[in-house]
PDB file of C-alpha atoms in Angstrom:
ATOM      1  CA  SER O   1      -8.911 -19.294 -39.669  1.00 64.00           C
ATOM      2  CA  PHE O   2      -7.487 -15.866 -39.259  1.00 72.00           C
ATOM      3  CA  TYR O   3      -7.891 -13.359 -36.816  1.00 67.00           C
ATOM      4  CA  ASN O   4      -8.085  -9.429 -36.605  1.00 66.00           C
ATOM      5  CA  ASP O   5      -5.893  -6.782 -34.358  1.00 64.00           C
ATOM      6  CA  SER O   6      -7.711  -7.899 -31.210  1.00 68.00           C
ATOM      7  CA  ALA O   7      -6.967 -11.494 -31.562  1.00 64.00           C
ATOM      8  CA  ALA O   8     -10.722 -12.307 -32.362  1.00 67.00           C
ATOM      9  CA  GLN O   9     -11.251 -14.967 -35.053  1.00 69.00           C
ATOM     10  CA  GLY O  10     -12.816 -13.079 -38.263  1.00 76.00           C
ATOM     11  CA  LEU O  11     -12.553 -15.671 -40.949  1.00 85.00           C
ATOM     12  CA  PHE O  12     -13.128 -19.042 -40.522  1.00 88.00           C
ATOM     13  CA  TRP O  13     -12.868 -21.836 -43.196  1.00 89.00           C
ATOM     14  CA  ASP O  14     -14.602 -24.987 -42.645  1.00 90.00           C
ATOM     15  CA  SER O  15     -12.502 -27.399 -45.019  1.00 90.00           C
ATOM     16  CA  SER O  16     -15.054 -30.698 -44.006  1.00 91.00           C
ATOM     17  CA  THR O  17     -17.964 -28.583 -45.940  1.00 92.00           C
ATOM     18  CA  SER O  18     -15.909 -26.198 -48.148  1.00 93.00           C
ATOM     19  CA  ARG O  19     -17.990 -23.170 -46.488  1.00 93.00           C
ATOM     20  CA  LEU O  20     -16.401 -19.787 -45.112  1.00 92.00           C
ATOM     21  CA  GLY O  21     -17.218 -17.785 -42.134  1.00 89.00           C
ATOM     22  CA  LEU O  22     -17.007 -14.336 -41.636  1.00 88.00           C
ATOM     23  CA  GLY O  23     -17.715 -13.488 -38.046  1.00 85.00           C
ATOM     24  CA  VAL O  24     -18.713 -16.681 -37.440  1.00 87.00           C
ATOM     25  CA  THR O  25     -16.847 -20.259 -36.859  1.00 86.00           C
ATOM     26  CA  ASN O  26     -19.956 -22.770 -37.678  1.00 88.00           C
ATOM     27  CA  PRO O  27     -21.064 -21.299 -41.092  1.00 89.00           C
ATOM     28  CA  THR O  28     -24.215 -22.947 -42.251  1.00 92.00           C
ATOM     29  CA  ALA O  29     -24.100 -21.492 -46.165  1.00 93.00           C
ATOM     30  CA  ASN O  30     -21.137 -21.294 -48.554  1.00 93.00           C
ATOM     31  CA  LEU O  31     -20.784 -18.115 -47.028  1.00 91.00           C
ATOM     32  CA  GLU O  32     -22.116 -16.647 -44.179  1.00 91.00           C
ATOM     33  CA  ILE O  33     -21.578 -13.142 -42.569  1.00 89.00           C
ATOM     34  CA  GLN O  34     -22.431 -12.346 -39.405  1.00 87.00           C
ATOM     35  CA  GLY O  35     -22.020  -8.736 -37.394  1.00 85.00           C
ATOM     36  CA  THR O  36     -24.099  -6.026 -36.155  1.00 84.00           C
ATOM     37  CA  SER O  37     -24.069  -4.128 -39.287  1.00 87.00           C
ATOM     38  CA  VAL O  38     -22.856  -6.511 -42.741  1.00 90.00           C
ATOM     39  CA  GLU O  39     -21.820  -4.753 -45.848  1.00 90.00           C
ATOM     40  CA  VAL O  40     -20.532  -5.963 -49.114  1.00 91.00           C
ATOM     41  CA  ASP O  41     -19.846  -4.577 -52.043  1.00 91.00           C
ATOM     42  CA  LEU O  42     -19.672  -5.766 -55.706  1.00 91.00           C
ATOM     43  CA  ASP O  43     -17.665  -3.755 -58.140  1.00 92.00           C
ATOM     44  CA  ASN O  44     -17.776  -4.701 -62.115  1.00 87.00           C
ATOM     45  CA  SER O  45     -14.703  -3.597 -64.579  1.00 85.00           C
ATOM     46  CA  SER O  46     -16.932  -0.709 -65.541  1.00 85.00           C
ATOM     47  CA  GLY O  47     -16.854   0.811 -62.286  1.00 84.00           C
ATOM     48  CA  LYS O  48     -20.390   0.376 -61.133  1.00 89.00           C
ATOM     49  CA  ARG O  49     -20.544  -0.931 -57.409  1.00 92.00           C
ATOM     50  CA  TYR O  50     -23.601  -2.022 -55.762  1.00 92.00           C
ATOM     51  CA  ARG O  51     -23.570  -2.674 -51.913  1.00 93.00           C
ATOM     52  CA  ILE O  52     -25.960  -5.513 -50.077  1.00 93.00           C
ATOM     53  CA  SER O  53     -26.276  -4.633 -46.343  1.00 93.00           C
ATOM     54  CA  SER O  54     -27.847  -6.102 -43.534  1.00 91.00           C
ATOM     55  CA  ASN O  55     -28.339  -3.035 -41.141  1.00 88.00           C
ATOM     56  CA  THR O  56     -28.748  -2.114 -37.367  1.00 88.00           C
ATOM     57  CA  ASP O  57     -32.593  -1.415 -37.771  1.00 89.00           C
ATOM     58  CA  SER O  58     -33.156  -4.841 -39.182  1.00 90.00           C
ATOM     59  CA  THR O  59     -33.543  -3.794 -42.816  1.00 92.00           C
ATOM     60  CA  PHE O  60     -31.908  -5.263 -45.816  1.00 93.00           C
ATOM     61  CA  LYS O  61     -31.010  -3.253 -48.478  1.00 94.00           C
ATOM     62  CA  ILE O  62     -29.234  -3.205 -52.266  1.00 93.00           C
ATOM     63  CA  GLU O  63     -27.760   0.294 -52.727  1.00 92.00           C
ATOM     64  CA  ASP O  64     -26.658   1.675 -56.192  1.00 92.00           C
ATOM     65  CA  LYS O  65     -23.146   3.251 -54.712  1.00 90.00           C
ATOM     66  CA  SER O  66     -22.476   4.385 -58.155  1.00 88.00           C
ATOM     67  CA  SER O  67     -25.477   6.530 -58.410  1.00 87.00           C
ATOM     68  CA  SER O  68     -26.324   6.969 -54.409  1.00 88.00           C
ATOM     69  CA  ALA O  69     -29.480   5.562 -54.518  1.00 88.00           C
ATOM     70  CA  THR O  70     -31.311   3.059 -52.475  1.00 90.00           C
ATOM     71  CA  ARG O  71     -32.880   0.136 -55.194  1.00 89.00           C
ATOM     72  CA  LEU O  72     -34.277  -2.004 -52.756  1.00 90.00           C
ATOM     73  CA  THR O  73     -35.371  -2.108 -48.896  1.00 92.00           C
ATOM     74  CA  ILE O  74     -36.378  -4.948 -47.312  1.00 93.00           C
ATOM     75  CA  ASN O  75     -38.114  -3.735 -43.832  1.00 91.00           C
ATOM     76  CA  ALA O  76     -38.340  -5.784 -40.571  1.00 89.00           C
ATOM     77  CA  ASP O  77     -42.189  -6.064 -40.700  1.00 86.00           C
ATOM     78  CA  GLY O  78     -41.411  -7.945 -44.418  1.00 83.00           C
ATOM     79  CA  SER O  79     -42.801  -4.889 -46.413  1.00 82.00           C
ATOM     80  CA  SER O  80     -40.393  -4.027 -49.592  1.00 83.00           C
ATOM     81  CA  VAL O  81     -39.538  -0.874 -51.043  1.00 83.00           C
ATOM     82  CA  PHE O  82     -38.471  -0.532 -54.592  1.00 82.00           C
ATOM     83  CA  SER O  83     -36.923   2.517 -56.339  1.00 81.00           C
ATOM     84  CA  GLY O  84     -36.344   2.892 -60.322  1.00 76.00           C
ATOM     85  CA  ALA O  85     -37.935   0.586 -62.911  1.00 74.00           C
ATOM     86  CA  VAL O  86     -38.551  -3.006 -61.800  1.00 74.00           C
ATOM     87  CA  THR O  87     -38.696  -5.755 -64.749  1.00 75.00           C
ATOM     88  CA  ALA O  88     -40.142  -9.144 -63.746  1.00 74.00           C
ATOM     89  CA  ASP O  89     -42.192 -11.540 -65.564  1.00 78.00           C
ATOM     90  CA  GLY O  90     -44.813 -11.424 -62.945  1.00 78.00           C
ATOM     91  CA  LEU O  91     -45.147  -9.550 -59.671  1.00 77.00           C
ATOM     92  CA  THR O  92     -47.485 -11.088 -56.595  1.00 79.00           C
ATOM     93  CA  VAL O  93     -48.064  -9.372 -53.782  1.00 77.00           C
ATOM     94  CA  GLN O  94     -49.195 -12.209 -50.782  1.00 77.00           C
ATOM     95  CA  ALA O  95     -49.917 -11.213 -47.190  1.00 75.00           C
ATOM     96  CA  SER O  96     -52.469 -13.115 -44.479  1.00 76.00           C
ATOM     97  CA  SER O  97     -55.084 -10.180 -45.136  1.00 78.00           C
ATOM     98  CA  SER O  98     -55.179  -7.049 -46.898  1.00 79.00           C
ATOM     99  CA  ALA O  99     -52.376  -7.372 -49.315  1.00 79.00           C
ATOM    100  CA  THR O 100     -51.015  -3.787 -50.647  1.00 79.00           C
ATOM    101  CA  LEU O 101     -49.268  -3.022 -53.677  1.00 78.00           C
ATOM    102  CA  LYS O 102     -48.225   0.759 -53.160  1.00 77.00           C
ATOM    103  CA  LEU O 103     -47.292   3.207 -55.372  1.00 78.00           C
ATOM    104  CA  GLU O 104     -45.855   6.277 -53.947  1.00 76.00           C
ATOM    105  CA  SER O 105     -45.192   9.776 -55.014  1.00 76.00           C
ATOM    106  CA  THR O 106     -42.170  11.540 -53.155  1.00 75.00           C
ATOM    107  CA  THR O 107     -43.021  14.967 -54.273  1.00 78.00           C
ATOM    108  CA  THR O 108     -44.176  17.009 -51.054  1.00 78.00           C
ATOM    109  CA  THR O 109     -46.014  19.257 -53.000  1.00 79.00           C
ATOM    110  CA  LEU O 110     -48.039  18.168 -55.557  1.00 77.00           C
ATOM    111  CA  PRO O 111     -49.718  20.583 -58.000  1.00 80.00           C
ATOM    112  CA  THR O 112     -53.332  20.541 -59.296  1.00 84.00           C
ATOM    113  CA  GLY O 113     -53.187  17.992 -62.238  1.00 82.00           C
ATOM    114  CA  GLY O 114     -50.156  16.314 -60.942  1.00 82.00           C
ATOM    115  CA  SER O 115     -49.760  12.660 -61.181  1.00 84.00           C
ATOM    116  CA  LEU O 116     -49.351  10.350 -57.702  1.00 84.00           C
ATOM    117  CA  GLY O 117     -48.527   7.731 -59.981  1.00 86.00           C
ATOM    118  CA  ASN O 118     -49.375   4.956 -63.264  1.00 89.00           C
ATOM    119  CA  ILE O 119     -49.404   1.652 -64.246  1.00 90.00           C
ATOM    120  CA  ASP O 120     -48.181   0.937 -67.474  1.00 89.00           C
ATOM    121  CA  PHE O 121     -49.075  -1.879 -69.695  1.00 89.00           C
ATOM    122  CA  TYR O 122     -45.981  -1.947 -72.567  1.00 86.00           C
ATOM    123  CA  SER O 123     -46.096  -3.834 -75.617  1.00 86.00           C
ATOM    124  CA  ASN O 124     -42.764  -5.202 -77.003  1.00 85.00           C
ATOM    125  CA  ASP O 125     -44.263  -6.244 -80.225  1.00 83.00           C
ATOM    126  CA  GLN O 126     -41.857  -5.292 -83.150  1.00 80.00           C
ATOM    127  CA  SER O 127     -44.513  -3.537 -85.049  1.00 81.00           C
ATOM    128  CA  ASN O 128     -46.136  -1.820 -82.172  1.00 81.00           C
ATOM    129  CA  VAL O 129     -43.426  -1.028 -79.354  1.00 86.00           C
ATOM    130  CA  GLY O 130     -44.874   1.173 -76.410  1.00 87.00           C
ATOM    131  CA  VAL O 131     -47.251   2.031 -73.721  1.00 88.00           C
ATOM    132  CA  LYS O 132     -50.454   0.721 -74.967  1.00 90.00           C
ATOM    133  CA  ALA O 133     -52.796   1.372 -71.653  1.00 93.00           C
ATOM    134  CA  ARG O 134     -52.358   3.177 -68.462  1.00 93.00           C
ATOM    135  CA  ILE O 135     -54.218   3.856 -65.067  1.00 94.00           C
ATOM    136  CA  ASN O 136     -53.434   6.750 -63.866  1.00 92.00           C
ATOM    137  CA  THR O 137     -54.017   8.369 -60.395  1.00 91.00           C
ATOM    138  CA  TYR O 138     -53.939  12.467 -60.242  1.00 87.00           C
ATOM    139  CA  SER O 139     -54.457  15.187 -58.138  1.00 88.00           C
ATOM    140  CA  GLU O 140     -57.499  17.258 -58.726  1.00 88.00           C
ATOM    141  CA  ASP O 141     -56.692  20.202 -55.954  1.00 85.00           C
ATOM    142  CA  THR O 142     -53.893  20.828 -53.411  1.00 77.00           C
ATOM    143  CA  VAL O 143     -56.238  19.471 -50.539  1.00 79.00           C
ATOM    144  CA  GLY O 144     -55.827  15.770 -51.761  1.00 80.00           C
ATOM    145  CA  SER O 145     -58.548  15.222 -53.977  1.00 90.00           C
ATOM    146  CA  THR O 146     -57.486  12.510 -56.565  1.00 91.00           C
ATOM    147  CA  SER O 147     -58.821  10.685 -59.456  1.00 94.00           C
ATOM    148  CA  LEU O 148     -58.514   7.583 -61.530  1.00 94.00           C
ATOM    149  CA  ARG O 149     -57.945   7.525 -64.931  1.00 95.00           C
ATOM    150  CA  PHE O 150     -57.707   4.591 -67.345  1.00 96.00           C
ATOM    151  CA  LYS O 151     -56.398   5.442 -71.081  1.00 95.00           C
ATOM    152  CA  THR O 152     -55.623   3.259 -73.965  1.00 94.00           C
ATOM    153  CA  THR O 153     -54.212   3.230 -77.423  1.00 92.00           C
ATOM    154  CA  ALA O 154     -56.020   2.432 -80.792  1.00 85.00           C
ATOM    155  CA  GLY O 155     -54.140   0.534 -83.663  1.00 80.00           C
ATOM    156  CA  PHE O 156     -50.308   1.180 -84.126  1.00 79.00           C
ATOM    157  CA  SER O 157     -50.766   4.738 -82.567  1.00 77.00           C
ATOM    158  CA  THR O 158     -48.633   5.381 -79.380  1.00 76.00           C
ATOM    159  CA  ALA O 159     -51.055   8.298 -78.563  1.00 89.00           C
ATOM    160  CA  LEU O 160     -52.866   7.646 -74.695  1.00 93.00           C
ATOM    161  CA  LYS O 161     -56.466   8.647 -75.123  1.00 94.00           C
ATOM    162  CA  ASP O 162     -58.485   9.119 -72.234  1.00 95.00           C
ATOM    163  CA  ARG O 163     -61.393   6.544 -71.969  1.00 96.00           C
ATOM    164  CA  LEU O 164     -62.932   6.726 -68.179  1.00 96.00           C
ATOM    165  CA  THR O 165     -62.352   8.896 -65.201  1.00 96.00           C
ATOM    166  CA  LEU O 166     -63.540   8.197 -61.366  1.00 96.00           C
ATOM    167  CA  ALA O 167     -63.758  10.925 -59.700  1.00 95.00           C
ATOM    168  CA  SER O 168     -62.951  12.219 -55.762  1.00 94.00           C
ATOM    169  CA  ASN O 169     -66.957  12.680 -55.569  1.00 95.00           C
ATOM    170  CA  GLY O 170     -67.720   9.535 -57.317  1.00 96.00           C
ATOM    171  CA  ASP O 171     -68.836  10.841 -60.683  1.00 97.00           C
ATOM    172  CA  ILE O 172     -67.537   8.526 -63.362  1.00 97.00           C
ATOM    173  CA  GLN O 173     -66.713  10.041 -67.129  1.00 97.00           C
ATOM    174  CA  PHE O 174     -67.311   8.040 -70.101  1.00 97.00           C
ATOM    175  CA  TYR O 175     -65.244   9.603 -73.269  1.00 96.00           C
ATOM    176  CA  GLU O 176     -65.995   9.578 -76.889  1.00 95.00           C
ATOM    177  CA  ASP O 177     -63.630   7.546 -79.674  1.00 92.00           C
ATOM    178  CA  THR O 178     -60.697  10.958 -79.644  1.00 92.00           C
ATOM    179  CA  GLY O 179     -60.559  10.698 -75.821  1.00 93.00           C
ATOM    180  CA  THR O 180     -60.975  14.450 -75.538  1.00 93.00           C
ATOM    181  CA  THR O 181     -64.639  14.855 -74.533  1.00 94.00           C
ATOM    182  CA  ALA O 182     -66.841  12.937 -71.935  1.00 95.00           C
ATOM    183  CA  LYS O 183     -69.673  12.339 -73.591  1.00 95.00           C
ATOM    184  CA  LEU O 184     -71.423   9.999 -70.697  1.00 97.00           C
ATOM    185  CA  THR O 185     -71.325  10.626 -66.942  1.00 97.00           C
ATOM    186  CA  TRP O 186     -72.657   9.179 -63.824  1.00 97.00           C
ATOM    187  CA  ASP O 187     -73.462  12.270 -61.612  1.00 97.00           C
ATOM    188  CA  ALA O 188     -72.918  10.508 -57.956  1.00 97.00           C
ATOM    189  CA  SER O 189     -74.299  13.379 -55.980  1.00 96.00           C
ATOM    190  CA  ALA O 190     -77.586  13.397 -58.456  1.00 96.00           C
ATOM    191  CA  GLU O 191     -77.697   9.921 -58.706  1.00 97.00           C
ATOM    192  CA  SER O 192     -78.187  10.798 -62.195  1.00 97.00           C
ATOM    193  CA  LEU O 193     -76.724   9.488 -65.968  1.00 97.00           C
ATOM    194  CA  ASN O 194     -76.004  12.429 -68.026  1.00 97.00           C
ATOM    195  CA  PHE O 195     -75.674  11.993 -71.567  1.00 96.00           C
ATOM    196  CA  ALA O 196     -74.400  15.015 -73.726  1.00 96.00           C
ATOM    197  CA  ASP O 197     -75.808  16.455 -76.853  1.00 96.00           C
ATOM    198  CA  ASN O 198     -76.533  13.611 -79.644  1.00 94.00           C
ATOM    199  CA  GLY O 199     -75.511  10.886 -77.147  1.00 94.00           C
ATOM    200  CA  LYS O 200     -77.764   8.253 -77.082  1.00 95.00           C
ATOM    201  CA  ALA O 201     -79.512   5.459 -74.895  1.00 96.00           C
ATOM    202  CA  GLN O 202     -79.516   3.042 -77.989  1.00 95.00           C
ATOM    203  CA  PHE O 203     -81.438  -0.665 -77.015  1.00 94.00           C
ATOM    204  CA  GLY O 204     -82.088  -3.749 -79.000  1.00 91.00           C
ATOM    205  CA  ALA O 205     -79.578  -5.956 -81.140  1.00 90.00           C
ATOM    206  CA  SER O 206     -79.520  -3.227 -83.731  1.00 91.00           C
ATOM    207  CA  ASN O 207     -80.050  -0.413 -82.046  1.00 92.00           C
ATOM    208  CA  ASP O 208     -83.732  -0.353 -82.637  1.00 93.00           C
ATOM    209  CA  LEU O 209     -84.578   2.127 -79.951  1.00 94.00           C
ATOM    210  CA  GLN O 210     -82.741   5.451 -79.298  1.00 95.00           C
ATOM    211  CA  ILE O 211     -83.307   8.413 -77.124  1.00 96.00           C
ATOM    212  CA  TYR O 212     -81.329  11.365 -76.942  1.00 96.00           C
ATOM    213  CA  HIS O 213     -81.544  15.242 -77.311  1.00 96.00           C
ATOM    214  CA  ASP O 214     -79.660  16.916 -80.255  1.00 96.00           C
ATOM    215  CA  GLY O 215     -78.947  20.184 -78.541  1.00 94.00           C
ATOM    216  CA  SER O 216     -82.303  21.927 -79.974  1.00 96.00           C
ATOM    217  CA  ASN O 217     -84.753  18.878 -80.173  1.00 94.00           C
ATOM    218  CA  SER O 218     -85.583  15.520 -78.056  1.00 94.00           C
ATOM    219  CA  TYR O 219     -86.151  12.437 -79.994  1.00 94.00           C
ATOM    220  CA  VAL O 220     -87.642   8.987 -79.126  1.00 93.00           C
ATOM    221  CA  GLN O 221     -86.823   7.124 -82.037  1.00 93.00           C
ATOM    222  CA  ASP O 222     -87.967   3.514 -82.861  1.00 92.00           C
ATOM    223  CA  SER O 223     -86.474   2.009 -85.953  1.00 89.00           C
ATOM    224  CA  GLY O 224     -87.521  -1.686 -85.300  1.00 84.00           C
ATOM    225  CA  ASP O 225     -89.555  -4.044 -86.930  1.00 84.00           C
ATOM    226  CA  GLY O 226     -92.474  -4.194 -83.968  1.00 84.00           C
ATOM    227  CA  SER O 227     -94.808  -1.628 -82.648  1.00 88.00           C
ATOM    228  CA  LEU O 228     -93.350   1.562 -80.094  1.00 87.00           C
ATOM    229  CA  ILE O 229     -95.730   0.516 -76.799  1.00 85.00           C
ATOM    230  CA  LEU O 230     -96.434   2.683 -73.819  1.00 84.00           C
ATOM    231  CA  ASN O 231     -98.133   0.520 -71.501  1.00 82.00           C
ATOM    232  CA  THR O 232     -99.341   1.721 -67.875  1.00 81.00           C
ATOM    233  CA  THR O 233    -100.737  -1.107 -65.809  1.00 77.00           C
ATOM    234  CA  ASN O 234    -102.465   0.821 -63.032  1.00 75.00           C
ATOM    235  CA  GLY O 235    -105.486   1.848 -65.056  1.00 70.00           C
ATOM    236  CA  GLY O 236    -104.809   5.420 -65.443  1.00 76.00           C
ATOM    237  CA  GLY O 237    -103.723   7.202 -68.868  1.00 83.00           C
ATOM    238  CA  VAL O 238    -101.463   8.565 -70.536  1.00 86.00           C
ATOM    239  CA  TYR O 239    -100.657  11.974 -70.729  1.00 85.00           C
ATOM    240  CA  VAL O 240     -98.482  14.454 -73.052  1.00 87.00           C
ATOM    241  CA  TYR O 241     -97.744  17.467 -71.522  1.00 87.00           C
ATOM    242  CA  SER O 242     -96.009  20.846 -73.333  1.00 87.00           C
ATOM    243  CA  ALA O 243     -94.734  23.715 -70.725  1.00 86.00           C
ATOM    244  CA  GLY O 244     -97.302  22.838 -68.416  1.00 85.00           C
ATOM    245  CA  GLU O 245    -100.117  22.169 -70.827  1.00 89.00           C
ATOM    246  CA  THR O 246    -101.765  19.327 -71.670  1.00 89.00           C
ATOM    247  CA  MET O 247    -101.463  18.065 -75.247  1.00 90.00           C
ATOM    248  CA  ALA O 248    -102.999  15.394 -75.230  1.00 91.00           C
ATOM    249  CA  THR O 249    -104.916  12.529 -73.327  1.00 90.00           C
ATOM    250  CA  PHE O 250    -104.949   8.649 -73.746  1.00 88.00           C
ATOM    251  CA  ASN O 251    -107.619   7.344 -71.346  1.00 84.00           C
ATOM    252  CA  SER O 252    -107.404   3.462 -70.722  1.00 81.00           C
ATOM    253  CA  ASN O 253    -110.484   2.040 -72.718  1.00 80.00           C
ATOM    254  CA  GLY O 254    -112.077   5.382 -73.423  1.00 81.00           C
ATOM    255  CA  ALA O 255    -111.116   8.235 -75.561  1.00 85.00           C
ATOM    256  CA  VAL O 256    -108.300  10.148 -76.763  1.00 87.00           C
ATOM    257  CA  ASN O 257    -108.359  13.939 -76.560  1.00 81.00           C
TER     258      ASN O 257
END
């Protein structure tokens, strides 16, 4: 045993178990350290220093002292906080209930359009290295409204393109192939699905039936082998109107006017 200047036992070697204790006389591991606050510094030959510490606030930390940055904090409640890039073969979040993966922005004044965080899907394919898809949360305004945006790349391109946006008010936007313009929108407040000009609602395996508006005219176009059938089962007729005027009336089992 080794003693400090207060004659207190500070370092203990248990030769029977080949265990070393600092602040403890019965070490239960190859190296056991006990104290109110415990710190271990690890220095390498290039001058990089890391610190592992168990603190009075019951937190466990791994710090990059060379950069004055805390890389990992494990709190007393079991929650963990990572700082910087984290690379792993997999990440599993487990809890007895309501498991949460938290991405937090430290910016206290996030501007409109500012990002709250990204989830990137990265490819290391030698012919196609880079981020190939992204889920992004960004600020819509300065009062806390946020949207969730999904982006992908095409082929060997590394340019991320918008594919889907979920807005804070419940609206959902779908983009065309270039990712620049939303062509299909679910309007949550109006409970309506809106198609942009030349955006088509298509039905059938070969898109046999198409309904769309080209900016000037509206179309119901049937190119299938069968017939286009307008069917009413309540015994009434079928009416065609224009500007409030009747253009045609198809009466059930009757005349066509």
